[in-house]
mmCIF file of C-alpha atoms in Angstrom:
data_model
loop_
_atom_site.group_PDB
_atom_site.id
_atom_site.type_symbol
_atom_site.label_atom_id
_atom_site.label_comp_id
_atom_site.label_asym_id
_atom_site.label_seq_id
_atom_site.Cartn_x
_atom_site.Cartn_y
_atom_site.Cartn_z
ATOM 1 C CA UNK A 1 17.467 -28.263 -15.426
ATOM 2 C CA UNK A 2 18.484 -24.842 -16.592
ATOM 3 C CA UNK A 3 17.419 -21.882 -14.513
ATOM 4 C CA UNK A 4 14.042 -20.340 -15.150
ATOM 5 C CA UNK A 5 14.314 -16.961 -16.855
ATOM 6 C CA UNK A 6 14.283 -14.316 -14.119
ATOM 7 C CA UNK A 7 12.137 -11.914 -16.187
ATOM 8 C CA UNK A 8 8.609 -11.100 -15.103
ATOM 9 C CA UNK A 9 5.954 -13.729 -15.738
ATOM 10 C CA UNK A 10 3.336 -12.797 -18.279
ATOM 11 C CA UNK A 11 3.259 -12.015 -21.963
ATOM 12 C CA UNK A 12 6.612 -11.998 -23.675
ATOM 13 C CA UNK A 13 7.816 -11.875 -27.204
ATOM 14 C CA UNK A 14 7.872 -15.300 -28.749
ATOM 15 C CA UNK A 15 11.507 -16.038 -27.921
ATOM 16 C CA UNK A 16 11.340 -19.764 -27.297
ATOM 17 C CA UNK A 17 14.461 -21.062 -29.028
ATOM 18 C CA UNK A 18 13.127 -24.531 -29.718
ATOM 19 C CA UNK A 19 9.575 -25.719 -29.557
ATOM 20 C CA UNK A 20 8.812 -28.798 -27.476
ATOM 21 C CA UNK A 21 8.675 -31.874 -29.685
ATOM 22 C CA UNK A 22 5.634 -33.356 -27.945
ATOM 23 C CA UNK A 23 2.175 -31.806 -27.689
ATOM 24 C CA UNK A 24 1.904 -33.209 -24.155
ATOM 25 C CA UNK A 25 3.186 -30.779 -21.482
ATOM 26 C CA UNK A 26 4.136 -33.764 -19.282
ATOM 27 C CA UNK A 27 6.838 -34.592 -21.842
ATOM 28 C CA UNK A 28 8.342 -31.087 -21.818
ATOM 29 C CA UNK A 29 11.325 -30.113 -19.734
ATOM 30 C CA UNK A 30 10.583 -27.694 -16.920
ATOM 31 C CA UNK A 31 12.294 -24.969 -18.957
ATOM 32 C CA UNK A 32 10.148 -25.686 -22.041
ATOM 33 C CA UNK A 33 7.020 -25.806 -19.905
ATOM 34 C CA UNK A 34 7.811 -22.513 -18.173
ATOM 35 C CA UNK A 35 8.686 -20.787 -21.442
ATOM 36 C CA UNK A 36 5.470 -22.012 -23.090
ATOM 37 C CA UNK A 37 3.429 -20.710 -20.163
ATOM 38 C CA UNK A 38 5.206 -17.370 -19.818
ATOM 39 C CA UNK A 39 5.156 -16.701 -23.566
ATOM 40 C CA UNK A 40 1.448 -17.647 -23.618
ATOM 41 C CA UNK A 41 2.022 -20.298 -26.271
ATOM 42 C CA UNK A 42 0.670 -23.220 -24.263
ATOM 43 C CA UNK A 43 -2.927 -23.765 -25.397
ATOM 44 C CA UNK A 44 -5.638 -23.243 -22.792
ATOM 45 C CA UNK A 45 -6.910 -26.794 -23.292
ATOM 46 C CA UNK A 46 -3.476 -28.129 -22.269
ATOM 47 C CA UNK A 47 -3.266 -26.206 -18.988
ATOM 48 C CA UNK A 48 -5.253 -28.049 -16.330
ATOM 49 C CA UNK A 49 -4.890 -28.596 -12.589
ATOM 50 C CA UNK A 50 -1.744 -30.752 -12.887
ATOM 51 C CA UNK A 51 -0.065 -28.042 -14.986
ATOM 52 C CA UNK A 52 -0.995 -25.372 -12.423
ATOM 53 C CA UNK A 53 0.609 -27.509 -9.717
ATOM 54 C CA UNK A 54 3.702 -28.092 -11.863
ATOM 55 C CA UNK A 55 4.097 -24.374 -12.467
ATOM 56 C CA UNK A 56 3.704 -23.672 -8.732
ATOM 57 C CA UNK A 57 6.337 -26.361 -8.056
ATOM 58 C CA UNK A 58 8.768 -24.856 -10.601
ATOM 59 C CA UNK A 59 8.347 -21.333 -9.246
ATOM 60 C CA UNK A 60 8.608 -22.542 -5.635
ATOM 61 C CA UNK A 61 11.857 -24.340 -6.451
ATOM 62 C CA UNK A 62 13.483 -21.421 -8.247
ATOM 63 C CA UNK A 63 12.304 -18.317 -6.415
ATOM 64 C CA UNK A 64 11.687 -17.015 -2.917
ATOM 65 C CA UNK A 65 8.147 -17.405 -1.606
ATOM 66 C CA UNK A 66 7.170 -13.830 -2.486
ATOM 67 C CA UNK A 67 8.736 -13.942 -5.952
ATOM 68 C CA UNK A 68 7.164 -17.347 -6.693
ATOM 69 C CA UNK A 69 3.781 -16.049 -5.588
ATOM 70 C CA UNK A 70 4.100 -12.871 -7.633
ATOM 71 C CA UNK A 71 5.074 -14.823 -10.746
ATOM 72 C CA UNK A 72 2.157 -17.205 -10.302
ATOM 73 C CA UNK A 73 -0.415 -14.444 -9.759
ATOM 74 C CA UNK A 74 0.847 -12.327 -12.659
ATOM 75 C CA UNK A 75 1.258 -15.341 -14.930
ATOM 76 C CA UNK A 76 -2.187 -16.833 -14.268
ATOM 77 C CA UNK A 77 -3.820 -13.413 -14.722
ATOM 78 C CA UNK A 78 -1.981 -12.898 -18.024
ATOM 79 C CA UNK A 79 -2.841 -16.426 -19.168
ATOM 80 C CA UNK A 80 -6.541 -15.965 -18.333
ATOM 81 C CA UNK A 81 -6.624 -12.577 -20.075
ATOM 82 C CA UNK A 82 -4.846 -13.967 -23.140
ATOM 83 C CA UNK A 83 -7.461 -16.706 -23.416
ATOM 84 C CA UNK A 84 -10.390 -14.321 -22.919
ATOM 85 C CA UNK A 85 -11.192 -15.648 -19.460
ATOM 86 C CA UNK A 86 -10.135 -12.798 -17.155
ATOM 87 C CA UNK A 87 -13.108 -13.444 -14.886
ATOM 88 C CA UNK A 88 -11.887 -17.004 -14.217
ATOM 89 C CA UNK A 89 -8.906 -15.779 -12.197
ATOM 90 C CA UNK A 90 -9.537 -16.424 -8.483
ATOM 91 C CA UNK A 91 -7.113 -14.774 -6.090
ATOM 92 C CA UNK A 92 -7.847 -16.847 -2.977
ATOM 93 C CA UNK A 93 -7.637 -20.130 -4.876
ATOM 94 C CA UNK A 94 -4.361 -19.132 -6.549
ATOM 95 C CA UNK A 95 -2.744 -18.110 -3.265
ATOM 96 C CA UNK A 96 -4.066 -21.120 -1.338
ATOM 97 C CA UNK A 97 -2.655 -23.571 -3.907
ATOM 98 C CA UNK A 98 0.667 -21.734 -3.902
ATOM 99 C CA UNK A 99 0.819 -22.027 -0.115
ATOM 100 C CA UNK A 100 0.084 -25.759 -0.259
ATOM 101 C CA UNK A 101 2.662 -26.404 -2.986
ATOM 102 C CA UNK A 102 5.300 -24.166 -1.423
ATOM 103 C CA UNK A 103 4.864 -25.937 1.926
ATOM 104 C CA UNK A 104 5.289 -29.343 0.229
ATOM 105 C CA UNK A 105 8.365 -28.114 -1.688
ATOM 106 C CA UNK A 106 10.008 -26.958 1.545
ATOM 107 C CA UNK A 107 9.506 -30.422 3.042
ATOM 108 C CA UNK A 108 10.742 -32.314 -0.047
ATOM 109 C CA UNK A 109 14.358 -33.339 -0.558
ATOM 110 C CA UNK A 110 16.120 -30.928 -2.937
ATOM 111 C CA UNK A 111 16.868 -31.867 -6.512
ATOM 112 C CA UNK A 112 13.888 -34.061 -7.270
ATOM 113 C CA UNK A 113 11.762 -33.808 -10.365
ATOM 114 C CA UNK A 114 8.052 -33.082 -10.620
ATOM 115 C CA UNK A 115 7.108 -36.755 -10.978
ATOM 116 C CA UNK A 116 8.840 -37.621 -7.700
ATOM 117 C CA UNK A 117 7.316 -34.559 -6.041
ATOM 118 C CA UNK A 118 3.722 -35.530 -6.928
ATOM 119 C CA UNK A 119 4.444 -39.164 -6.029
ATOM 120 C CA UNK A 120 5.376 -37.931 -2.548
ATOM 121 C CA UNK A 121 2.455 -35.463 -2.419
ATOM 122 C CA UNK A 122 -0.388 -37.024 -4.464
ATOM 123 C CA UNK A 123 -3.016 -35.043 -2.529
ATOM 124 C CA UNK A 124 -1.898 -31.941 -4.456
ATOM 125 C CA UNK A 125 -3.287 -33.470 -7.648
ATOM 126 C CA UNK A 126 -6.787 -33.537 -6.141
ATOM 127 C CA UNK A 127 -8.584 -30.422 -7.438
ATOM 128 C CA UNK A 128 -11.043 -30.742 -4.522
ATOM 129 C CA UNK A 129 -8.314 -30.455 -1.849
ATOM 130 C CA UNK A 130 -9.181 -26.849 -0.994
ATOM 131 C CA UNK A 131 -12.546 -28.156 0.231
ATOM 132 C CA UNK A 132 -10.693 -29.358 3.335
ATOM 133 C CA UNK A 133 -9.789 -25.743 4.105
ATOM 134 C CA UNK A 134 -12.606 -23.655 2.656
ATOM 135 C CA UNK A 135 -16.377 -23.956 2.572
ATOM 136 C CA UNK A 136 -17.905 -23.776 -0.903
ATOM 137 C CA UNK A 137 -19.751 -20.650 0.176
ATOM 138 C CA UNK A 138 -16.474 -18.886 0.994
ATOM 139 C CA UNK A 139 -14.700 -19.968 -2.217
ATOM 140 C CA UNK A 140 -17.665 -19.121 -4.419
ATOM 141 C CA UNK A 141 -17.895 -15.601 -3.053
ATOM 142 C CA UNK A 142 -17.027 -12.741 -5.354
ATOM 143 C CA UNK A 143 -14.949 -11.198 -2.561
ATOM 144 C CA UNK A 144 -12.694 -14.311 -2.379
ATOM 145 C CA UNK A 145 -12.267 -14.163 -6.156
ATOM 146 C CA UNK A 146 -10.744 -10.694 -5.943
ATOM 147 C CA UNK A 147 -8.861 -10.694 -2.628
ATOM 148 C CA UNK A 148 -7.182 -13.113 -0.231
ATOM 149 C CA UNK A 149 -9.416 -14.761 2.351
ATOM 150 C CA UNK A 150 -8.227 -17.031 5.135
ATOM 151 C CA UNK A 151 -9.702 -20.530 5.209
ATOM 152 C CA UNK A 152 -12.856 -20.976 7.260
ATOM 153 C CA UNK A 153 -12.642 -24.750 7.908
ATOM 154 C CA UNK A 154 -9.010 -25.326 8.882
ATOM 155 C CA UNK A 155 -5.723 -23.442 8.584
ATOM 156 C CA UNK A 156 -3.439 -23.855 5.615
ATOM 157 C CA UNK A 157 0.088 -25.041 6.379
#
């Protein structure tokens, strides 16, 4: 896979050299997927939990923990704003998922692809996984939406 563009995540000029042939993000290369996300050309209806996990995996594989986290936060905020859903961004959820994915990436053998990664870590595809770490009350709080909160049920790895 070619390296992910080191520019900041978020809105960019539409510089994607070639559009992905398929409308299914699972068929896109990691580079195509990242470019579609960062240029805000991936439609909202095509960016679900699996795509969030894939993006976290890509960033965790190509950048330090802090840089990966920064790219994810800035990118998800820009994506939500672009699609008129700024209030959907949830800081605690974003950071918690990044911690879970980053931990799994560090324990995975290098050089694998996303399919092999999720085969080894299928729990990451469960959107309800954070319920093992956080009570619904904590995650539904407005405070957790806007700032990081530690889990109240069990510690994240």
